[in-house]
mmCIF file of C-alpha atoms and ligand atoms in Angstrom:
data_model
loop_
_atom_site.group_PDB
_atom_site.id
_atom_site.type_symbol
_atom_site.label_atom_id
_atom_site.label_comp_id
_atom_site.label_asym_id
_atom_site.label_seq_id
_atom_site.Cartn_x
_atom_site.Cartn_y
_atom_site.Cartn_z
ATOM 1 C CA MET A 736 0.000 0.000 0.000
ATOM 2 C CA THR A 737 1.322 3.449 -0.888
ATOM 3 C CA ASP A 738 1.052 6.824 0.814
ATOM 4 C CA THR A 739 -1.806 7.651 -1.543
ATOM 5 C CA ASN A 740 -3.890 4.894 -0.023
ATOM 6 C CA LEU A 741 -2.995 5.933 3.516
ATOM 7 C CA LEU A 742 -3.850 9.550 2.799
ATOM 8 C CA ASP A 743 -7.272 8.987 1.263
ATOM 9 C CA ASN A 744 -8.165 6.027 3.470
ATOM 10 C CA ARG A 745 -8.778 3.574 0.630
ATOM 11 C CA PRO A 746 -8.390 -0.175 1.073
ATOM 12 C CA PRO A 747 -5.236 -1.607 -0.540
ATOM 13 C CA PRO A 748 -5.480 -2.292 -4.283
ATOM 14 C CA ARG A 749 -6.022 -5.865 -5.433
ATOM 15 C CA TRP A 750 -5.239 -7.861 -8.526
ATOM 16 C CA ILE A 751 -8.146 -9.190 -10.571
ATOM 17 C CA ASP A 752 -7.137 -12.799 -11.147
ATOM 18 C CA GLY A 753 -8.094 -13.749 -14.709
ATOM 19 C CA GLN A 754 -6.356 -17.090 -14.398
ATOM 20 C CA ALA A 755 -8.543 -18.169 -11.477
ATOM 21 C CA LEU A 756 -11.762 -16.848 -13.032
ATOM 22 C CA ALA A 757 -10.981 -18.579 -16.337
ATOM 23 C CA ALA A 758 -10.347 -21.853 -14.469
ATOM 24 C CA ARG A 759 -13.789 -21.530 -12.843
ATOM 25 C CA VAL A 760 -15.429 -20.875 -16.240
ATOM 26 C CA ARG A 761 -13.694 -23.938 -17.704
ATOM 27 C CA ALA A 762 -14.708 -26.125 -14.762
ATOM 28 C CA GLU A 763 -18.353 -25.083 -15.176
ATOM 29 C CA LEU A 764 -18.211 -25.746 -18.920
ATOM 30 C CA LYS A 765 -16.627 -29.137 -18.314
ATOM 31 C CA ARG A 766 -19.594 -30.065 -16.131
ATOM 32 C CA LYS A 767 -22.072 -28.974 -18.829
ATOM 33 C CA VAL A 768 -20.125 -30.774 -21.568
ATOM 34 C CA GLN A 769 -20.220 -33.922 -19.428
ATOM 35 C CA GLU A 770 -24.027 -33.618 -19.177
ATOM 36 C CA ALA A 771 -24.284 -33.184 -22.945
ATOM 37 C CA SER A 772 -21.975 -36.134 -23.623
ATOM 38 C CA GLU A 773 -24.216 -38.355 -21.492
ATOM 39 C CA ARG A 774 -26.824 -37.670 -24.196
ATOM 40 C CA GLY A 775 -24.312 -38.484 -26.944
ATOM 41 C CA LEU A 776 -23.677 -34.827 -27.863
ATOM 42 C CA THR A 777 -20.293 -33.075 -27.998
ATOM 43 C CA PRO A 778 -19.602 -29.410 -28.787
ATOM 44 C CA GLY A 779 -17.031 -28.991 -31.555
ATOM 45 C CA LEU A 780 -14.696 -26.091 -32.317
ATOM 46 C CA ALA A 781 -12.555 -25.713 -35.439
ATOM 47 C CA VAL A 782 -9.532 -23.432 -35.210
ATOM 48 C CA VAL A 783 -7.982 -22.437 -38.529
ATOM 49 C CA ARG A 784 -4.514 -20.956 -38.728
ATOM 50 C CA VAL A 785 -2.703 -19.827 -41.866
ATOM 51 C CA GLY A 786 1.071 -19.270 -41.904
ATOM 52 C CA GLU A 787 3.788 -19.526 -39.314
ATOM 53 C CA ASP A 788 3.321 -16.453 -37.090
ATOM 54 C CA PRO A 789 4.770 -17.601 -33.713
ATOM 55 C CA ALA A 790 2.260 -15.607 -31.596
ATOM 56 C CA SER A 791 -0.650 -17.100 -33.585
ATOM 57 C CA LYS A 792 0.784 -20.597 -33.109
ATOM 58 C CA SER A 793 0.992 -20.045 -29.369
ATOM 59 C CA TYR A 794 -2.578 -18.619 -29.122
ATOM 60 C CA VAL A 795 -3.988 -21.507 -31.194
ATOM 61 C CA GLY A 796 -2.111 -24.024 -29.030
ATOM 62 C CA ALA A 797 -3.688 -22.536 -25.891
ATOM 63 C CA LYS A 798 -7.158 -22.678 -27.474
ATOM 64 C CA VAL A 799 -6.797 -26.306 -28.584
ATOM 65 C CA ARG A 800 -5.503 -27.332 -25.113
ATOM 66 C CA ALA A 801 -8.440 -25.561 -23.460
ATOM 67 C CA CYS A 802 -10.876 -27.440 -25.745
ATOM 68 C CA ALA A 803 -9.354 -30.745 -24.647
ATOM 69 C CA GLU A 804 -9.576 -29.776 -20.974
ATOM 70 C CA VAL A 805 -13.344 -29.150 -21.070
ATOM 71 C CA GLY A 806 -14.086 -32.142 -23.328
ATOM 72 C CA PHE A 807 -14.858 -30.346 -26.602
ATOM 73 C CA HIS A 808 -14.214 -32.002 -29.914
ATOM 74 C CA SER A 809 -11.612 -29.725 -31.530
ATOM 75 C CA ARG A 810 -10.176 -29.600 -35.001
ATOM 76 C CA HIS A 811 -6.951 -27.706 -35.565
ATOM 77 C CA ILE A 812 -6.468 -26.841 -39.239
ATOM 78 C CA SER A 813 -2.997 -25.514 -39.875
ATOM 79 C CA LEU A 814 -2.440 -24.245 -43.429
ATOM 80 C CA PRO A 815 0.784 -23.046 -45.077
ATOM 81 C CA ALA A 816 1.420 -19.325 -45.690
ATOM 82 C CA THR A 817 1.074 -20.045 -49.435
ATOM 83 C CA THR A 818 -2.630 -20.956 -49.002
ATOM 84 C CA THR A 819 -4.801 -18.961 -51.403
ATOM 85 C CA GLU A 820 -7.938 -17.134 -50.364
ATOM 86 C CA ALA A 821 -10.022 -19.542 -52.484
ATOM 87 C CA GLU A 822 -8.501 -22.561 -50.683
ATOM 88 C CA LEU A 823 -9.209 -21.017 -47.296
ATOM 89 C CA LEU A 824 -12.796 -20.190 -48.305
ATOM 90 C CA ASP A 825 -13.255 -23.829 -49.389
ATOM 91 C CA ARG A 826 -12.073 -25.031 -45.972
ATOM 92 C CA ILE A 827 -14.496 -22.668 -44.228
ATOM 93 C CA ASP A 828 -17.336 -23.801 -46.460
ATOM 94 C CA ALA A 829 -16.646 -27.430 -45.474
ATOM 95 C CA LEU A 830 -16.622 -26.510 -41.776
ATOM 96 C CA ASN A 831 -19.866 -24.550 -42.192
ATOM 97 C CA ARG A 832 -21.492 -27.748 -43.457
ATOM 98 C CA ASP A 833 -19.892 -30.085 -40.885
ATOM 99 C CA PRO A 834 -22.469 -31.076 -38.236
ATOM 100 C CA ALA A 835 -19.719 -31.983 -35.699
ATOM 101 C CA ILE A 836 -18.483 -28.371 -35.725
ATOM 102 C CA HIS A 837 -20.480 -25.756 -33.805
ATOM 103 C CA GLY A 838 -17.893 -22.975 -33.661
ATOM 104 C CA ILE A 839 -15.303 -21.811 -36.193
ATOM 105 C CA LEU A 840 -12.411 -19.492 -35.442
ATOM 106 C CA VAL A 841 -9.955 -18.157 -37.983
ATOM 107 C CA GLN A 842 -6.845 -16.968 -36.161
ATOM 108 C CA LEU A 843 -5.878 -13.425 -37.123
ATOM 109 C CA PRO A 844 -3.812 -11.950 -38.641
ATOM 110 C CA LEU A 845 -4.047 -13.659 -42.011
ATOM 111 C CA PRO A 846 -1.272 -13.359 -44.621
ATOM 112 C CA PRO A 847 -1.564 -10.047 -46.538
ATOM 113 C CA SER A 848 -2.608 -11.862 -49.745
ATOM 114 C CA ILE A 849 -5.889 -12.935 -48.088
ATOM 115 C CA ASP A 850 -8.810 -10.546 -47.610
ATOM 116 C CA GLU A 851 -9.615 -10.800 -43.893
ATOM 117 C CA ALA A 852 -13.101 -9.256 -44.227
ATOM 118 C CA ARG A 853 -14.071 -11.728 -46.969
ATOM 119 C CA VAL A 854 -12.897 -14.680 -44.873
ATOM 120 C CA LEU A 855 -14.670 -13.560 -41.687
ATOM 121 C CA GLY A 856 -17.806 -12.908 -43.732
ATOM 122 C CA ALA A 857 -17.686 -16.470 -45.128
ATOM 123 C CA ILE A 858 -18.080 -18.083 -41.685
ATOM 124 C CA ASP A 859 -21.661 -19.195 -41.012
ATOM 125 C CA PRO A 860 -22.930 -16.533 -38.540
ATOM 126 C CA ALA A 861 -24.442 -19.383 -36.505
ATOM 127 C CA LYS A 862 -20.919 -20.876 -36.072
ATOM 128 C CA ASP A 863 -19.125 -17.569 -35.520
ATOM 129 C CA ALA A 864 -17.214 -18.362 -32.311
ATOM 130 C CA ASP A 865 -15.319 -15.045 -32.336
ATOM 131 C CA GLY A 866 -18.361 -12.865 -33.108
ATOM 132 C CA PHE A 867 -16.533 -11.129 -35.976
ATOM 133 C CA HIS A 868 -19.040 -11.848 -38.767
ATOM 134 C CA PRO A 869 -20.497 -8.508 -40.000
ATOM 135 C CA LEU A 870 -24.030 -9.718 -39.266
ATOM 136 C CA ASN A 871 -23.123 -10.481 -35.655
ATOM 137 C CA VAL A 872 -21.194 -7.211 -35.292
ATOM 138 C CA GLY A 873 -24.346 -5.413 -36.462
ATOM 139 C CA ARG A 874 -26.520 -7.375 -34.053
ATOM 140 C CA LEU A 875 -24.183 -6.488 -31.188
ATOM 141 C CA LEU A 876 -24.400 -2.816 -32.170
ATOM 142 C CA LEU A 877 -28.193 -3.027 -32.157
ATOM 143 C CA GLY A 878 -28.229 -4.741 -28.762
ATOM 144 C CA LEU A 879 -29.570 -8.000 -30.240
ATOM 145 C CA ASP A 880 -28.513 -11.507 -29.236
ATOM 146 C CA ALA A 881 -25.195 -12.396 -30.930
ATOM 147 C CA PRO A 882 -21.924 -14.149 -30.096
ATOM 148 C CA VAL A 883 -19.897 -11.535 -28.226
ATOM 149 C CA PRO A 884 -16.218 -11.153 -29.225
ATOM 150 C CA CYS A 885 -14.125 -13.115 -26.738
ATOM 151 C CA THR A 886 -11.758 -10.479 -25.333
ATOM 152 C CA PRO A 887 -14.498 -7.862 -24.721
ATOM 153 C CA LYS A 888 -16.734 -10.537 -23.177
ATOM 154 C CA GLY A 889 -13.843 -11.574 -20.902
ATOM 155 C CA ILE A 890 -13.251 -7.953 -19.889
ATOM 156 C CA LEU A 891 -16.884 -7.564 -18.814
ATOM 157 C CA ARG A 892 -16.675 -10.795 -16.801
ATOM 158 C CA LEU A 893 -13.514 -9.513 -15.080
ATOM 159 C CA LEU A 894 -15.253 -6.236 -14.192
ATOM 160 C CA ASP A 895 -18.176 -8.209 -12.791
ATOM 161 C CA GLU A 896 -15.748 -10.371 -10.835
ATOM 162 C CA ALA A 897 -14.220 -7.208 -9.348
ATOM 163 C CA GLY A 898 -17.719 -6.085 -8.322
ATOM 164 C CA VAL A 899 -17.647 -2.961 -10.492
ATOM 165 C CA ASP A 900 -21.057 -1.341 -11.006
ATOM 166 C CA LEU A 901 -20.606 0.314 -14.402
ATOM 167 C CA ARG A 902 -23.789 2.370 -14.345
ATOM 168 C CA GLY A 903 -22.956 6.062 -14.713
ATOM 169 C CA LYS A 904 -19.208 5.418 -14.467
ATOM 170 C CA ARG A 905 -16.752 7.231 -16.744
ATOM 171 C CA VAL A 906 -14.862 4.596 -18.727
ATOM 172 C CA VAL A 907 -11.986 5.285 -21.082
ATOM 173 C CA VAL A 908 -11.200 2.673 -23.730
ATOM 174 C CA ILE A 909 -7.770 3.208 -25.266
ATOM 175 C CA GLY A 910 -7.710 1.519 -28.673
ATOM 176 C CA ARG A 911 -10.442 1.343 -31.306
ATOM 177 C CA SER A 912 -9.804 -2.006 -33.012
ATOM 178 C CA ASN A 913 -12.680 -4.118 -34.318
ATOM 179 C CA ILE A 914 -11.704 -7.005 -32.045
ATOM 180 C CA VAL A 915 -11.273 -5.186 -28.716
ATOM 181 C CA GLY A 916 -11.794 -1.414 -28.508
ATOM 182 C CA LYS A 917 -15.018 -0.947 -30.464
ATOM 183 C CA PRO A 918 -16.923 -4.014 -29.186
ATOM 184 C CA VAL A 919 -15.910 -3.468 -25.541
ATOM 185 C CA ALA A 920 -17.116 0.142 -25.815
ATOM 186 C CA LEU A 921 -20.513 -1.123 -27.037
ATOM 187 C CA LEU A 922 -20.788 -3.608 -24.169
ATOM 188 C CA LEU A 923 -19.887 -0.930 -21.613
ATOM 189 C CA LEU A 924 -22.454 1.431 -23.112
ATOM 190 C CA ALA A 925 -25.057 -1.314 -22.800
ATOM 191 C CA ARG A 926 -24.177 -1.423 -19.087
ATOM 192 C CA ASP A 927 -24.941 2.330 -18.795
ATOM 193 C CA ALA A 928 -21.330 3.508 -18.547
ATOM 194 C CA SER A 929 -20.282 6.823 -20.135
ATOM 195 C CA VAL A 930 -17.632 5.705 -22.580
ATOM 196 C CA ALA A 931 -14.791 7.659 -24.197
ATOM 197 C CA ILE A 932 -12.833 5.870 -26.932
ATOM 198 C CA CYS A 933 -9.260 7.061 -27.433
ATOM 199 C CA HIS A 934 -6.729 6.229 -30.141
ATOM 200 C CA SER A 935 -3.465 7.364 -31.672
ATOM 201 C CA LYS A 936 -4.923 10.730 -32.726
ATOM 202 C CA THR A 937 -6.450 11.576 -29.327
ATOM 203 C CA ALA A 938 -5.219 15.069 -28.445
ATOM 204 C CA ASP A 939 -4.549 14.672 -24.721
ATOM 205 C CA LEU A 940 -4.566 11.017 -23.687
ATOM 206 C CA PRO A 941 -3.290 11.591 -20.114
ATOM 207 C CA GLU A 942 -6.166 13.987 -19.437
ATOM 208 C CA GLU A 943 -8.758 11.570 -20.884
ATOM 209 C CA VAL A 944 -7.395 8.795 -18.652
ATOM 210 C CA ARG A 945 -7.323 11.040 -15.555
ATOM 211 C CA ARG A 946 -11.098 11.569 -15.842
ATOM 212 C CA ALA A 947 -11.875 7.847 -15.905
ATOM 213 C CA ASP A 948 -13.246 5.639 -13.138
ATOM 214 C CA VAL A 949 -12.476 2.578 -15.273
ATOM 215 C CA ILE A 950 -9.549 2.316 -17.713
ATOM 216 C CA ILE A 951 -9.429 -0.300 -20.483
ATOM 217 C CA ALA A 952 -6.049 -0.240 -22.227
ATOM 218 C CA ALA A 953 -5.959 -2.161 -25.560
ATOM 219 C CA VAL A 954 -3.158 -0.525 -27.485
ATOM 220 C CA GLY A 955 -0.159 -2.809 -27.950
ATOM 221 C CA CYS A 956 2.327 -0.275 -26.568
ATOM 222 C CA PRO A 957 4.361 -1.372 -23.511
ATOM 223 C CA ALA A 958 3.800 0.708 -20.356
ATOM 224 C CA LEU A 959 2.042 3.523 -22.271
ATOM 225 C CA ILE A 960 -0.263 4.333 -19.343
ATOM 226 C CA LYS A 961 1.594 6.110 -16.525
ATOM 227 C CA PRO A 962 0.832 6.233 -12.784
ATOM 228 C CA ASP A 963 0.213 9.989 -12.709
ATOM 229 C CA TRP A 964 -2.602 9.510 -15.293
ATOM 230 C CA ILE A 965 -4.584 7.297 -12.901
ATOM 231 C CA LYS A 966 -7.442 8.750 -10.879
ATOM 232 C CA PRO A 967 -6.961 7.373 -7.342
ATOM 233 C CA GLY A 968 -9.254 4.391 -6.878
ATOM 234 C CA ALA A 969 -9.723 3.656 -10.580
ATOM 235 C CA ILE A 970 -10.215 0.143 -11.958
ATOM 236 C CA ILE A 971 -7.644 -0.829 -14.590
ATOM 237 C CA ILE A 972 -8.032 -3.556 -17.211
ATOM 238 C CA ASP A 973 -4.785 -4.085 -19.100
ATOM 239 C CA VAL A 974 -5.497 -5.899 -22.366
ATOM 240 C CA GLY A 975 -2.079 -5.320 -23.931
ATOM 241 C CA ILE A 976 0.243 -8.228 -24.611
ATOM 242 C CA ASN A 977 3.695 -6.975 -25.552
ATOM 243 C CA ARG A 978 6.922 -8.946 -25.623
ATOM 244 C CA THR A 979 10.043 -7.107 -24.498
ATOM 245 C CA ALA A 980 13.464 -7.621 -26.101
ATOM 246 C CA ALA A 981 14.250 -9.937 -23.163
ATOM 247 C CA GLY A 982 11.197 -12.054 -24.030
ATOM 248 C CA LYS A 983 9.077 -10.931 -21.059
ATOM 249 C CA LEU A 984 5.330 -10.346 -21.506
ATOM 250 C CA VAL A 985 4.198 -6.881 -20.408
ATOM 251 C CA GLY A 986 0.968 -4.938 -20.683
ATOM 252 C CA ASP A 987 0.072 -1.441 -21.883
ATOM 253 C CA VAL A 988 -0.095 -0.146 -18.310
ATOM 254 C CA GLU A 989 2.984 0.615 -16.236
ATOM 255 C CA PRO A 990 2.827 -1.894 -13.343
ATOM 256 C CA THR A 991 3.176 0.814 -10.647
ATOM 257 C CA CYS A 992 -0.245 2.183 -11.720
ATOM 258 C CA PHE A 993 -1.530 -0.629 -9.486
ATOM 259 C CA ASP A 994 -0.657 1.438 -6.403
ATOM 260 C CA ARG A 995 -3.178 4.139 -7.355
ATOM 261 C CA ALA A 996 -5.956 1.714 -8.385
ATOM 262 C CA THR A 997 -8.725 -0.092 -6.544
ATOM 263 C CA ALA A 998 -8.108 -3.150 -8.696
ATOM 264 C CA MET A 999 -6.104 -4.057 -11.791
ATOM 265 C CA THR A 1000 -5.610 -7.052 -14.057
ATOM 266 C CA PRO A 1001 -2.066 -8.462 -14.270
ATOM 267 C CA VAL A 1002 -0.202 -9.256 -17.507
ATOM 268 C CA PRO A 1003 0.090 -12.169 -17.920
ATOM 269 C CA GLY A 1004 -2.784 -13.773 -16.021
ATOM 270 C CA GLY A 1005 -5.532 -11.198 -16.543
ATOM 271 C CA VAL A 1006 -7.435 -10.733 -19.795
ATOM 272 C CA GLY A 1007 -5.519 -13.401 -21.785
ATOM 273 C CA PRO A 1008 -6.882 -16.516 -20.019
ATOM 274 C CA MET A 1009 -10.385 -15.030 -20.082
ATOM 275 C CA THR A 1010 -10.224 -14.579 -23.869
ATOM 276 C CA VAL A 1011 -9.648 -18.322 -24.256
ATOM 277 C CA ALA A 1012 -12.336 -19.183 -21.687
ATOM 278 C CA MET A 1013 -14.857 -16.962 -23.501
ATOM 279 C CA LEU A 1014 -14.070 -18.707 -26.796
ATOM 280 C CA LEU A 1015 -15.145 -21.972 -25.158
ATOM 281 C CA ASP A 1016 -18.170 -20.234 -23.646
ATOM 282 C CA ASN A 1017 -19.205 -18.865 -27.064
ATOM 283 C CA THR A 1018 -18.761 -22.268 -28.697
ATOM 284 C CA PHE A 1019 -20.908 -23.908 -26.046
ATOM 285 C CA GLU A 1020 -23.609 -21.267 -26.566
ATOM 286 C CA LEU A 1021 -23.543 -21.857 -30.340
ATOM 287 C CA PHE A 1022 -23.731 -25.614 -29.710
ATOM 288 C CA CYS A 1023 -26.795 -25.127 -27.508
ATOM 289 C CA ARG A 1024 -28.469 -22.828 -30.019
ATOM 290 C CA GLY A 1025 -27.779 -25.232 -32.878
ATOM 291 C CA LEU A 1026 -29.435 -28.081 -31.032
ATOM 292 C CA ASP A 1027 -32.134 -25.998 -29.418
ATOM 293 C CA TYR A 1028 -30.795 -27.715 -26.351
ATOM 294 C CA ARG A 1029 -30.455 -24.666 -24.127
ATOM 295 C CA SER A 1030 -33.434 -25.358 -21.873
ATOM 296 C CA THR A 1031 -32.122 -28.755 -20.802
ATOM 297 C CA VAL A 1032 -28.391 -28.140 -20.468
ATOM 298 C CA VAL A 1033 -27.728 -24.465 -19.818
ATOM 299 C CA GLU A 1034 -28.711 -22.928 -16.551
ATOM 300 C CA GLU A 1035 -29.397 -19.221 -17.036
HETATM 301 P P1 NDP B 1082 -4.669 -2.860 -32.884
HETATM 302 O O1 NDP B 1082 -3.267 -2.653 -33.318
HETATM 303 O O2 NDP B 1082 -5.666 -3.368 -33.853
HETATM 304 O O3 NDP B 1082 -5.225 -1.475 -32.297
HETATM 305 C C1 NDP B 1082 -4.464 -0.689 -31.448
HETATM 306 C C2 NDP B 1082 -5.216 0.567 -31.113
HETATM 307 O O4 NDP B 1082 -4.406 1.349 -30.257
HETATM 308 C C3 NDP B 1082 -5.553 1.427 -32.320
HETATM 309 O O5 NDP B 1082 -6.868 1.902 -32.227
HETATM 310 C C4 NDP B 1082 -4.543 2.573 -32.234
HETATM 311 O O6 NDP B 1082 -5.032 3.806 -32.717
HETATM 312 C C5 NDP B 1082 -4.347 2.679 -30.741
HETATM 313 N N1 NDP B 1082 -3.056 3.280 -30.420
HETATM 314 C C6 NDP B 1082 -1.830 2.944 -30.902
HETATM 315 N N2 NDP B 1082 -0.885 3.715 -30.347
HETATM 316 C C7 NDP B 1082 -1.514 4.570 -29.514
HETATM 317 C C8 NDP B 1082 -1.078 5.619 -28.658
HETATM 318 N N3 NDP B 1082 0.209 5.931 -28.564
HETATM 319 N N4 NDP B 1082 -1.998 6.273 -27.950
HETATM 320 C C9 NDP B 1082 -3.303 5.953 -28.032
HETATM 321 N N5 NDP B 1082 -3.780 4.961 -28.808
HETATM 322 C C10 NDP B 1082 -2.901 4.285 -29.554
HETATM 323 O O7 NDP B 1082 -4.569 -3.765 -31.597
HETATM 324 P P2 NDP B 1082 -5.620 -4.826 -30.932
HETATM 325 O O8 NDP B 1082 -6.854 -4.135 -30.491
HETATM 326 O O9 NDP B 1082 -5.703 -6.015 -31.779
HETATM 327 O O10 NDP B 1082 -4.749 -5.229 -29.636
HETATM 328 C C11 NDP B 1082 -4.351 -4.280 -28.683
HETATM 329 C C12 NDP B 1082 -3.463 -4.957 -27.667
HETATM 330 O O11 NDP B 1082 -4.218 -5.943 -26.990
HETATM 331 C C13 NDP B 1082 -2.254 -5.708 -28.254
HETATM 332 O O12 NDP B 1082 -1.189 -5.652 -27.322
HETATM 333 C C14 NDP B 1082 -2.745 -7.123 -28.372
HETATM 334 O O13 NDP B 1082 -1.681 -8.066 -28.326
HETATM 335 C C15 NDP B 1082 -3.588 -7.207 -27.136
HETATM 336 N N6 NDP B 1082 -4.643 -8.210 -27.209
HETATM 337 C C16 NDP B 1082 -4.770 -9.015 -26.134
HETATM 338 C C17 NDP B 1082 -5.746 -9.950 -26.101
HETATM 339 C C18 NDP B 1082 -5.876 -10.779 -24.881
HETATM 340 O O14 NDP B 1082 -6.516 -11.815 -24.929
HETATM 341 N N7 NDP B 1082 -5.313 -10.356 -23.756
HETATM 342 C C19 NDP B 1082 -6.644 -10.193 -27.241
HETATM 343 C C20 NDP B 1082 -6.487 -9.226 -28.297
HETATM 344 C C21 NDP B 1082 -5.499 -8.286 -28.282
HETATM 345 P P3 NDP B 1082 -5.427 4.058 -34.263
HETATM 346 O O15 NDP B 1082 -6.726 3.382 -34.467
HETATM 347 O O16 NDP B 1082 -5.519 5.546 -34.366
HETATM 348 O O17 NDP B 1082 -4.314 3.457 -35.065
#
């Protein structure tokens, strides 16, 4: 605990443990998968990777291992960097028609020769485990039922875990990507937060962050967010995954920001494990929808 805490009488800050929460989500899914398998039904996820990007290989490996842990059927399709867009679209078409597959994920980024938007748009929206199909993005925007992108969904679960009531809170989202910044801003808005979205052209980022009760950093810039930007007592969600020259994983938030916060997610062990857990969660939801099985297996 720092002087700041002593001066304003706040309880000591705490880490929001994404690893532990993700383990609980997986354990609950494992129980539901077991129930389904007793009826001869198994959720299936296909993960498609193109090329040799080491980070993508590592993310896909974590996703496939998580599938095995909860008892999903998983199919890992690893294609060479020379794969053409037409070949990839053929693979997706086959997965769309495969009854054993309920969720499809195409690991991004794709090689530059492949049109990412065309590929994401080719996934059956009913098997869209990442929630990146334009139809599902539109449904999310309209507040309709849709698979929610995994990282934003995990962030909301972490905020719930930390007991944060978002209603009326000022939230700053730093980063406006289609996979994190924009969808998390929509979800926060749906929870009645007042959301500011910042990006590389934001005029005075420190000042925007200083106003915020909740800070979501999804930039990809090591230690961009500094301690003197943090409103005392703020909640900090650090989405960033950056590898230093020494090979260490660090977030977008300088670790000493923790001392000024009420709670903060660590890197690693915060948002990352929840992204994988939410992929499983989405796949199970798609499985239930596909079978119209929800009323018997899923407890709301
Ligand atoms: P993108 O590169 O797609 O987007 C980065 C965003 O940050 C852009 O909107 C960009 O602005 C903004 N930005 C860049 N530099 C600055 C700056 N100096 N000040 C303010 N804003 C800036 O990244 P992603 O959204 O895909 O990922 C962000 C980070 O989150 C990465 O570290 C990534 O590895 C990590 N990540 C972690 C996940 C997890 O599971 N933990 C999952 C997904 C991502 P502009 O739009 O103007 O260019």
